[in-house]
Amino acid sequence: MSVSDPLPSWNDCNAKQSIIDFVARVSLAGSSDYVPVNERVAVFDNDGTLWCEMPVPVQAFFMSDRVKALAPQHPEWLRTEPFKSILAGDIKTALATGIKGLAELGMATHAGMTTDEFVRIVRDWLSTARHPKLNRTFTEAIYQPMLEVLALLRARGFATFIVSGGGAEFMRVFAEDVYGVPPHQVIGSTIKTHFELRAGKPVLVRDPALDFFDDKAGKPVNINKYIGRRPIACFGNSDGDSEMLMWTTLGRDDARPSLGVIVHHTDGEREFAYDREHVLSGQLDKGLSEAAKYGWVLADMKNDWRVVFPAAARSAQV
Amino acid sequence: MSVSDPLPSWNDCNAKQSIIDFVARVSLAGSSDYVPVNERVAVFDNDGTLWCEMPVPVQAFFMSDRVKALAPQHPEWLRTEPFKSILAGDIKTALATGIKGLAELGMATHAGMTTDEFVRIVRDWLSTARHPKLNRTFTEAIYQPMLEVLALLRARGFATFIVSGGGAEFMRVFAEDVYGVPPHQVIGSTIKTHFELRAGKPVLVRDPALDFFDDKAGKPVNINKYIGRRPIACFGNSDGDSEMLMWTTLGRDDARPSLGVIVHHTDGEREFAYDREHVLSGQLDKGLSEAAKYGWVLADMKNDWRVVFPAAARSAQV
């Protein structure tokens, strides 16, 4: 490994070379594929692309712990799904109640407080909660190879954005410290809020109503709404990222070069192995076919990543 | 005027000194009011704060010209308000039909095309349309003193955002060239869009439905949603900016210093003079009282601005 290798946690592979080549092509003056710096926009899914989303997405663990903390004020939850399953320790059954159940869990745990109070609740939780299998906190269950991709892109003038189905205000609590992505570059699902003066002090209150679900065809919609510029690089891992990969790579009138990358979860030993059959969240089915059709690059976690998580990366480098 | 004066188009006045002092306080290492660079967020209204909004906001001129261009396909508009007044050259009567009429005009002129097509329509219009009284294009009817404030803030590490009742996708066409504000830092009103594949090519289509009206109490809501961080400086000019001025300056748990500035349109000779009695758009009534109560700084255009528009600034410097 060369000391000047910008992606040291990646083995030599097609994905690594494709990323390095693309970044060079668009950022080297004189390159026929040169892209002005203000147009160098890269978007990243979060769950399963930047951090671990198994056995359930991190925000589901947060919802579960919040339901348990709030349960004494809601005796009816012991008799009502999806709360009943959560309180019995069965998150997967609770999530299997579908969109309606998920929305109920989301509103019961994410609404009814000010935006400042919500930040404090999430921050406190993240500081102590641990992944059930990986023996680390959730913000340590992030992918070292992807941190290196973020750093490489930023070193070459890219603005890096997160575009995730997860909650924007949940992710913003840690995204700047953990990924180097500032709050205004974190796009995600949102609930409605309203402005109030409480004894002369302005607050924003989180209301129990979905504002926008940032997944699938909603991702390019939000990219346009928040970024206002078409990305030239897009990183995802599931069928929920398909439309934003299309929006980045297909049929561009501006003839800009583009790169689409899919993180393929092939490593059941160091992380989790799942794709076509995993329907609860993070399913990668049509995306595997589209990758071949559209030239999206597959990053094979088992074969392409020398290390997966930062701690392992650190010990490997010692 | 010193060559190192960061605000040369401002006369010596309280507003100029307040802005310069605030920027120094928050950005000089060792200052007791020092604010880390990633928290230096400044928000600016657009209509009446960065460019001229009289006799009607620029986007109303755009709507009017679009109605005229599209009228041959809509013979019924000759008999129906608010289109009938527009076609008779009377924008003010059309706007006086209220929110419902404005929404009809907006949807008839801003929806039904792809996002790319809309950008081309706006760009073409801006390149030729001229202000009816100021003898210049609309993107030349911007305030030179405010361009200097934007530049000063950015030189001291601030991220500068626009937060306007105007259309986000309308403003993004010119905001980067004219104000140096990139598309992802332009927040405004939005209409709904949806993603489509047309013969394998992805497009976003602008639908005739309001997504969010970014005015009054909607401004702090959108600041939280898009920026995810409380600004420390806010510049407005009308009662529509009151809530975002409050959100910036009042009752902060983080004890950050803050600055609120209101551009007061006092100059009927060089621009337009209006405040409490001007109800069509840009009314400044309760804001004048709030400014005194909350310590917001009034920038008096007539007395505080040496020049108003860039061309005058250039000739004055020659």
XYZ file of C-alpha atoms in Angstrom:
636
model
C 0.000 0.000 0.000
C 1.420 3.331 -1.046
C 1.412 6.109 1.526
C -0.275 8.289 -1.081
C -3.119 5.795 -1.532
C -6.295 7.856 -0.923
C -8.361 4.717 -0.223
C -6.111 2.561 1.984
C -8.938 0.427 3.390
C -9.872 -0.739 -0.096
C -8.190 -3.724 -1.709
C -7.094 -3.240 -5.299
C -10.302 -3.805 -7.222
C -12.504 -2.423 -9.941
C -14.574 -0.319 -7.538
C -11.528 1.357 -5.996
C -9.989 2.075 -9.385
C -13.295 3.378 -10.763
C -13.672 5.849 -7.899
C -10.083 7.092 -8.098
C -10.216 7.398 -11.893
C -13.513 9.278 -11.833
C -12.322 11.767 -9.241
C -9.146 12.399 -11.260
C -11.043 12.806 -14.535
C -13.443 15.452 -13.224
C -10.984 17.422 -11.098
C -7.778 17.633 -13.131
C -7.522 20.858 -15.115
C -7.187 20.077 -18.802
C -9.092 16.789 -18.540
C -11.763 16.486 -21.219
C -14.139 15.424 -18.441
C -13.251 18.369 -16.203
C -16.194 19.594 -14.063
C -16.139 23.064 -12.462
C -15.770 22.837 -8.704
C -19.213 24.252 -7.936
C -20.791 21.393 -9.901
C -18.920 18.660 -8.035
C -21.788 17.316 -5.987
C -21.767 13.798 -4.543
C -24.694 12.173 -2.735
C -24.597 9.260 -0.299
C -27.323 7.135 1.139
C -26.732 6.555 4.868
C -28.265 3.284 6.138
C -26.214 0.440 4.649
C -24.007 2.837 2.658
C -22.209 4.835 5.364
C -23.189 2.836 8.435
C -24.613 -0.558 9.333
C -28.375 -1.036 8.877
C -28.648 -4.585 10.176
C -30.378 -6.399 11.822
C -32.637 -3.310 11.649
C -31.797 0.339 10.860
C -30.262 2.287 13.750
C -33.262 4.573 14.003
C -35.437 1.528 14.722
C -33.275 0.762 17.755
C -33.730 4.381 18.803
C -37.525 4.102 18.421
C -37.542 0.880 20.387
C -35.582 2.366 23.291
C -37.772 5.469 23.282
C -40.954 3.374 23.386
C -39.557 1.528 26.406
C -38.635 4.810 28.105
C -42.056 6.340 27.453
C -44.101 3.182 28.166
C -44.928 4.058 31.820
C -46.930 7.044 30.480
C -48.733 4.798 27.949
C -50.201 1.705 29.660
C -52.318 1.103 26.514
C -49.141 0.260 24.573
C -48.951 -3.096 26.366
C -52.099 -4.128 24.467
C -51.545 -2.352 21.123
C -49.315 -3.172 18.143
C -46.731 -2.169 17.131
C -45.888 -1.003 20.659
C -46.704 -4.368 22.235
C -44.044 -6.169 20.175
C -41.487 -3.459 20.864
C -42.093 -3.789 24.609
C -41.705 -7.561 24.267
C -38.289 -6.937 22.688
C -39.328 -7.948 19.179
C -38.460 -5.042 16.882
C -38.732 -7.086 13.703
C -42.358 -8.059 14.342
C -43.135 -4.438 15.175
C -41.574 -3.245 11.914
C -43.421 -5.957 9.990
C -46.678 -4.170 10.836
C -45.787 -2.042 7.818
C -45.873 1.637 6.985
C -48.822 2.395 9.267
C -47.195 0.789 12.288
C -43.864 2.409 11.477
C -45.526 5.816 11.233
C -47.184 5.293 14.635
C -43.865 4.360 16.190
C -42.185 7.301 14.504
C -44.707 9.880 15.667
C -44.876 8.494 19.218
C -41.107 8.795 19.563
C -40.111 11.679 17.252
C -42.853 14.272 17.821
C -44.265 16.334 20.662
C -41.037 18.026 21.714
C -39.073 21.040 20.489
C -36.309 20.582 17.926
C -33.735 21.404 20.623
C -35.188 18.787 22.979
C -35.131 16.179 20.218
C -31.439 16.851 19.546
C -30.667 16.311 23.231
C -32.650 13.040 23.336
C -30.862 11.665 20.260
C -27.430 12.810 21.454
C -27.901 11.188 24.862
C -29.076 7.964 23.278
C -26.218 7.772 20.769
C -23.675 8.295 23.540
C -24.656 5.061 25.299
C -26.596 2.754 22.942
C -24.615 -0.108 21.457
C -25.063 -2.296 18.415
C -26.431 -5.700 19.558
C -23.828 -7.755 17.672
C -20.906 -5.582 16.626
C -19.683 -4.722 20.132
C -19.506 -0.988 19.498
C -21.677 2.119 19.554
C -23.730 2.865 16.454
C -21.581 5.820 15.415
C -18.628 3.404 15.483
C -20.520 0.996 13.203
C -19.637 3.175 10.217
C -17.676 2.057 7.184
C -14.033 3.105 7.179
C -13.719 2.632 3.375
C -16.603 5.079 2.843
C -15.076 7.656 5.207
C -12.072 7.540 2.903
C -14.271 8.075 -0.162
C -15.897 11.108 1.517
C -12.470 12.540 2.362
C -11.113 11.922 -1.137
C -14.068 13.649 -2.761
C -13.866 16.656 -0.448
C -10.114 16.937 -1.024
C -10.952 17.274 -4.724
C -13.502 20.026 -4.191
C -16.688 17.980 -3.990
C -19.573 18.977 -1.753
C -20.719 15.744 -0.100
C -24.386 15.319 0.783
C -26.283 12.594 2.602
C -29.648 11.693 1.008
C -31.273 9.110 3.240
C -34.635 7.634 4.116
C -33.636 8.192 7.750
C -34.675 11.266 9.674
C -32.762 14.422 8.747
C -32.804 15.745 12.289
C -31.736 12.359 13.682
C -28.717 12.182 11.355
C -27.690 15.802 11.853
C -26.935 15.104 15.505
C -23.856 13.069 14.521
C -23.191 13.555 10.780
C -20.822 16.502 11.144
C -18.640 14.864 13.814
C -18.749 11.372 12.361
C -18.817 11.936 8.574
C -17.686 15.565 8.264
C -21.026 16.404 6.635
C -22.514 19.651 8.020
C -26.237 19.806 8.902
C -27.249 21.710 5.762
C -25.805 18.902 3.641
C -27.822 16.210 5.424
C -31.083 15.490 3.585
C -33.535 12.947 4.925
C -37.105 12.245 5.887
C -38.776 15.068 7.801
C -41.792 15.594 9.999
C -43.714 18.832 10.148
C -42.739 21.490 12.655
C -44.293 24.790 13.669
C -42.966 28.011 15.146
C -44.120 29.227 18.550
C -43.199 31.926 21.031
C -43.184 30.452 24.536
C -42.925 33.247 27.103
C -41.166 35.351 24.488
C -38.744 32.598 23.528
C -39.009 31.182 19.996
C -39.184 27.409 19.632
C -39.914 24.971 16.834
C -42.232 22.146 17.847
C -42.122 18.744 16.160
C -45.660 17.780 15.133
C -46.928 14.201 14.672
C -47.277 14.492 10.885
C -44.953 13.302 8.142
C -43.561 16.114 5.987
C -41.698 14.004 3.402
C -40.455 10.423 3.131
C -37.064 10.653 1.453
C -36.834 7.278 -0.282
C -37.006 5.850 -3.808
C -38.489 8.426 -6.237
C -38.526 10.897 -3.350
C -34.723 10.997 -3.375
C -34.283 12.812 -6.715
C -37.206 15.050 -5.716
C -35.369 16.025 -2.529
C -32.015 16.320 -4.299
C -33.596 18.898 -6.569
C -35.385 20.636 -3.716
C -32.457 20.849 -1.298
C -29.385 20.842 -3.545
C -30.825 22.348 -6.721
C -28.119 20.784 -8.809
C -27.743 17.335 -10.319
C -25.050 15.247 -8.575
C -22.227 13.730 -10.632
C -21.539 10.941 -8.127
C -24.011 8.807 -6.189
C -23.392 6.043 -3.633
C -26.157 3.717 -2.451
C -26.741 0.151 -1.369
C -30.385 -0.750 -1.906
C -33.332 -0.478 -4.277
C -34.356 2.662 -2.391
C -31.364 4.350 -4.034
C -32.252 3.320 -7.561
C -33.956 6.547 -8.636
C -31.197 8.796 -7.331
C -28.616 6.631 -9.083
C -30.643 7.076 -12.286
C -30.962 10.822 -11.706
C -27.179 11.023 -11.323
C -26.072 8.836 -14.191
C -28.678 8.566 -16.985
C -29.571 10.778 -19.943
C -27.910 14.015 -18.849
C -28.413 16.944 -21.203
C -25.335 18.590 -19.718
C -23.140 15.671 -20.858
C -21.346 15.672 -17.487
C -19.463 12.488 -16.573
C -21.015 10.606 -13.672
C -20.372 7.748 -11.293
C -22.846 5.387 -9.635
C -21.655 2.994 -6.908
C -23.608 0.331 -5.007
C -22.226 -1.085 -1.763
C -23.023 -4.802 -1.936
C -23.371 -6.478 1.462
C -21.552 -9.751 0.840
C -19.684 -10.148 4.107
C -21.635 -12.244 6.610
C -18.593 -12.615 8.840
C -17.393 -9.065 9.360
C -20.824 -7.459 8.840
C -24.029 -8.892 7.317
C -24.693 -10.578 3.974
C -27.981 -9.644 2.288
C -29.396 -8.517 -1.023
C -32.353 -9.851 -3.072
C -34.159 -11.770 -0.322
C -33.879 -9.173 2.413
C -37.220 -7.391 2.268
C -37.466 -5.667 5.688
C -35.089 -2.828 4.775
C -32.082 -2.483 2.542
C -33.281 -4.917 -0.109
C -31.037 -4.944 -3.182
C -32.862 -6.754 -5.970
C -33.622 -4.713 -9.080
C -30.562 -2.611 -8.275
C -28.319 -5.610 -9.019
C -29.825 -5.889 -12.504
C -29.759 -2.128 -13.033
C -26.111 -1.941 -12.009
C -25.148 -4.200 -14.911
C -27.451 -2.380 -17.315
C -26.419 1.166 -16.411
C -22.746 0.685 -15.571
C -23.070 1.276 -11.848
C -20.063 -0.058 -9.977
C -20.564 -2.759 -7.346
C -18.388 -2.462 -4.243
C -18.194 -5.999 -2.862
C -17.717 -5.613 0.895
C -16.186 -9.036 1.404
C -13.658 -8.862 -1.398
C -13.115 -5.132 -1.917
C -12.851 -3.854 1.655
C -9.665 -4.571 3.551
C -11.365 -3.404 6.730
C -15.002 -2.568 7.432
C -15.153 -0.479 10.617
C -12.818 2.265 11.854
C -11.502 0.419 14.918
C -10.398 -2.502 12.766
C -8.836 -0.028 10.352
C -6.862 1.518 13.177
C -5.538 -1.785 14.466
C -4.651 -2.913 10.949
C -2.602 0.233 10.497
C -0.797 -0.024 13.849
C -13.005 56.074 2.527
C -10.224 53.728 3.522
C -9.124 51.178 0.936
C -9.582 48.535 3.615
C -13.209 49.527 4.233
C -15.168 46.260 3.770
C -18.446 48.143 3.183
C -17.486 51.066 0.896
C -21.033 51.683 -0.361
C -22.231 52.371 3.182
C -21.957 55.810 4.741
C -20.611 55.902 8.268
C -23.652 55.021 10.349
C -24.882 52.840 13.155
C -25.905 50.003 10.823
C -22.510 49.827 9.130
C -20.666 49.892 12.442
C -22.985 47.281 13.959
C -22.353 44.871 11.092
C -18.579 45.360 11.108
C -18.388 45.067 14.892
C -20.507 41.922 14.980
C -18.457 40.190 12.312
C -15.247 41.039 14.165
C -16.616 39.876 17.534
C -17.656 36.434 16.310
C -14.672 35.735 14.055
C -11.623 36.984 15.948
C -9.872 34.229 17.885
C -9.751 35.128 21.552
C -12.929 37.224 21.425
C -15.329 36.352 24.225
C -18.054 36.204 21.550
C -16.057 33.933 19.247
C -18.236 31.511 17.236
C -16.718 28.392 15.594
C -16.649 28.724 11.829
C -19.149 25.913 11.204
C -21.747 27.804 13.275
C -21.352 31.054 11.341
C -24.617 30.967 9.442
C -26.215 34.119 8.023
C -29.647 34.253 6.370
C -30.950 36.871 3.957
C -34.414 37.559 2.672
C -34.303 38.292 -1.090
C -37.186 40.549 -2.256
C -36.542 44.005 -0.831
C -33.417 42.866 1.033
C -31.039 41.835 -1.759
C -32.937 43.164 -4.778
C -35.752 45.563 -5.581
C -39.327 44.319 -4.941
C -41.188 47.376 -6.196
C -43.608 48.202 -7.749
C -44.274 44.451 -7.515
C -41.868 41.556 -6.785
C -39.755 40.457 -9.764
C -41.434 37.071 -9.904
C -44.778 38.840 -10.488
C -43.308 40.436 -13.620
C -42.162 36.977 -14.677
C -45.661 35.552 -14.116
C -47.179 38.408 -16.064
C -44.905 37.903 -19.060
C -45.481 34.142 -18.969
C -49.268 34.620 -18.915
C -48.973 36.843 -21.989
C -46.753 34.298 -23.751
C -49.102 31.418 -22.945
C -52.360 33.331 -23.569
C -52.880 32.134 -27.173
C -53.293 28.590 -25.782
C -55.794 29.837 -23.154
C -58.546 31.925 -24.767
C -60.578 31.569 -21.545
C -58.034 33.774 -19.725
C -59.442 36.844 -21.485
C -62.622 36.381 -19.448
C -61.185 35.070 -16.142
C -59.426 36.831 -13.260
C -56.641 37.116 -12.354
C -55.509 36.392 -15.943
C -57.816 39.022 -17.459
C -56.124 41.849 -15.502
C -52.664 40.536 -16.331
C -53.525 40.508 -20.051
C -54.828 44.077 -19.670
C -51.419 45.049 -18.269
C -52.654 45.548 -14.713
C -50.482 43.346 -12.472
C -51.492 45.084 -9.244
C -55.212 44.350 -9.724
C -54.329 40.748 -10.553
C -52.250 40.406 -7.374
C -55.026 42.047 -5.352
C -57.194 38.974 -6.069
C -55.317 37.525 -3.099
C -53.736 34.204 -2.302
C -56.132 32.190 -4.453
C -55.494 34.321 -7.532
C -51.764 34.343 -6.879
C -51.756 30.561 -6.587
C -53.612 30.246 -9.905
C -51.118 32.538 -11.606
C -48.245 30.665 -10.023
C -49.421 27.235 -11.086
C -50.318 28.359 -14.623
C -46.817 29.754 -15.130
C -44.550 27.653 -12.895
C -45.890 24.104 -13.360
C -46.375 21.608 -16.158
C -42.777 21.499 -17.362
C -39.635 19.666 -16.277
C -37.253 21.340 -13.833
C -34.706 21.714 -16.657
C -37.271 23.381 -18.910
C -38.245 25.781 -16.136
C -34.618 26.820 -15.641
C -34.329 27.606 -19.357
C -37.558 29.658 -19.326
C -36.432 31.720 -16.328
C -32.907 32.203 -17.681
C -34.197 33.408 -21.058
C -36.607 35.802 -19.388
C -34.007 37.259 -17.013
C -31.638 37.883 -19.903
C -34.036 40.328 -21.594
C -36.686 41.552 -19.114
C -36.110 45.019 -17.699
C -37.341 46.827 -14.611
C -40.133 49.254 -15.656
C -38.624 52.275 -13.882
C -35.001 51.625 -12.982
C -33.690 51.348 -16.546
C -31.837 48.098 -15.952
C -32.410 44.352 -15.952
C -33.783 42.800 -12.772
C -30.493 41.130 -11.849
C -28.930 44.592 -12.025
C -31.580 45.941 -9.643
C -29.694 44.409 -6.715
C -28.290 46.310 -3.770
C -24.560 46.996 -3.935
C -24.323 47.586 -0.151
C -25.800 44.138 0.486
C -23.395 42.477 -1.967
C -20.652 43.936 0.211
C -22.245 42.504 3.359
C -22.436 39.064 1.725
C -18.767 39.285 0.717
C -17.660 40.488 4.152
C -19.473 37.645 5.906
C -18.076 35.018 3.552
C -14.555 36.425 3.951
C -14.987 35.795 7.689
C -16.078 32.191 7.247
C -19.844 32.609 7.216
C -22.088 30.413 5.090
C -24.622 32.791 3.526
C -28.136 31.513 2.820
C -31.123 33.103 1.118
C -34.459 32.448 2.862
C -37.168 34.025 0.731
C -40.862 33.833 0.008
C -39.891 33.743 -3.660
C -39.538 30.506 -5.589
C -36.387 28.533 -4.752
C -36.000 27.294 -8.313
C -36.599 30.784 -9.707
C -33.868 32.311 -7.539
C -31.382 29.505 -8.113
C -31.166 30.424 -11.782
C -29.260 33.630 -10.921
C -28.296 33.535 -7.217
C -24.880 31.944 -7.713
C -23.768 34.346 -10.464
C -25.358 37.444 -8.959
C -24.996 36.946 -5.191
C -22.362 34.215 -4.976
C -24.900 31.981 -3.207
C -24.868 28.396 -4.540
C -28.164 26.607 -5.258
C -28.077 24.473 -2.101
C -27.940 27.665 -0.015
C -31.014 29.156 -1.674
C -34.169 28.378 0.316
C -37.552 29.558 -0.900
C -41.097 28.587 -1.679
C -41.439 25.306 -3.553
C -43.998 23.468 -5.613
C -44.290 19.710 -5.710
C -42.354 17.733 -8.296
C -42.333 14.095 -9.272
C -39.771 11.766 -10.837
C -40.429 10.135 -14.200
C -38.520 8.086 -16.747
C -39.304 9.379 -20.242
C -37.972 6.973 -22.843
C -35.338 5.893 -20.324
C -34.363 9.443 -19.449
C -35.047 10.631 -15.888
C -36.875 13.940 -15.483
C -38.479 15.829 -12.628
C -41.846 17.319 -13.508
C -43.182 20.433 -11.784
C -46.721 19.735 -10.579
C -49.424 22.388 -10.028
C -49.447 22.013 -6.250
C -47.776 24.135 -3.591
C -45.183 22.254 -1.527
C -44.327 25.007 0.979
C -44.786 28.767 1.234
C -41.580 30.103 2.761
C -42.788 33.244 4.514
C -43.431 34.488 8.053
C -43.503 31.551 10.531
C -42.564 29.283 7.613
C -39.103 30.865 7.473
C -37.767 29.486 10.767
C -39.432 26.173 9.896
C -37.495 26.070 6.609
C -34.281 27.305 8.226
C -34.458 24.321 10.546
C -35.419 21.934 7.760
C -32.812 23.015 5.200
C -29.957 24.411 7.308
C -30.449 22.446 10.515
C -28.628 25.087 12.517
C -29.737 28.363 14.041
C -28.338 31.412 12.202
C -26.392 34.030 14.135
C -27.126 36.817 11.631
C -30.378 37.625 9.829
C -31.158 40.323 7.258
C -34.721 41.162 6.224
C -36.868 44.099 5.224
C -40.516 43.300 5.921
C -42.922 41.786 8.416
C -42.522 38.497 6.546
C -39.023 38.323 8.040
C -40.125 38.905 11.619
C -40.171 35.274 12.731
C -36.764 34.454 11.276
C -35.331 37.555 12.946
C -36.807 36.291 16.232
C -35.453 32.783 15.637
C -31.991 34.279 15.078
C -31.845 36.770 17.921
C -34.179 35.885 20.816
C -33.865 33.536 23.785
C -30.993 31.368 22.595
C -30.047 28.537 24.950
C -26.626 28.420 23.286
C -25.894 32.029 24.366
C -24.444 32.773 20.928
C -24.208 36.445 19.951
C -26.564 37.411 17.153
C -27.357 40.231 14.766
C -30.700 41.239 13.236
C -30.808 43.870 10.487
C -33.828 45.369 8.698
C -33.361 47.220 5.409
C -35.715 50.194 5.644
C -36.919 51.500 2.280
C -36.711 55.254 2.858
C -35.371 56.392 -0.491
C -38.139 57.383 -2.899
C -35.689 59.040 -5.261
C -33.075 56.380 -5.864
C -35.406 53.426 -5.201
C -38.850 53.313 -3.524
C -40.042 54.561 -0.134
C -42.482 52.270 1.672
C -43.106 50.686 5.062
C -46.268 50.599 7.246
C -48.847 51.498 4.611
C -47.564 49.252 1.831
C -49.762 46.165 2.086
C -49.343 44.495 -1.332
C -45.936 43.017 -0.546
C -43.002 44.058 1.562
C -45.039 45.742 4.305
C -42.906 46.787 7.266
C -45.209 47.636 10.147
C -44.848 45.516 13.274
C -41.202 44.984 12.308
C -40.487 48.659 12.978
C -41.791 48.288 16.525
C -40.063 44.945 17.018
C -36.747 46.396 15.832
C -36.752 48.875 18.701
C -37.915 46.252 21.197
C -35.457 43.529 20.212
C -32.433 45.568 19.223
C -32.620 44.844 15.510
C -30.607 47.347 13.496
C -32.374 49.510 10.910
C -30.426 50.185 7.720
C -31.887 53.424 6.360
C -31.460 53.245 2.587
C -31.613 56.978 2.037
C -29.161 57.986 4.727
C -27.000 54.887 5.185
C -26.347 53.813 1.599
C -23.894 55.856 -0.425
C -25.038 54.008 -3.537
C -27.944 51.641 -4.093
C -27.319 49.660 -7.289
C -24.072 48.190 -8.654
C -23.833 50.390 -11.766
C -23.971 53.524 -9.645
C -21.376 52.005 -7.341
C -19.103 51.414 -10.309
C -19.411 54.933 -11.663
C -18.945 56.415 -8.194
C -15.694 54.491 -7.882
C -14.391 55.511 -11.300
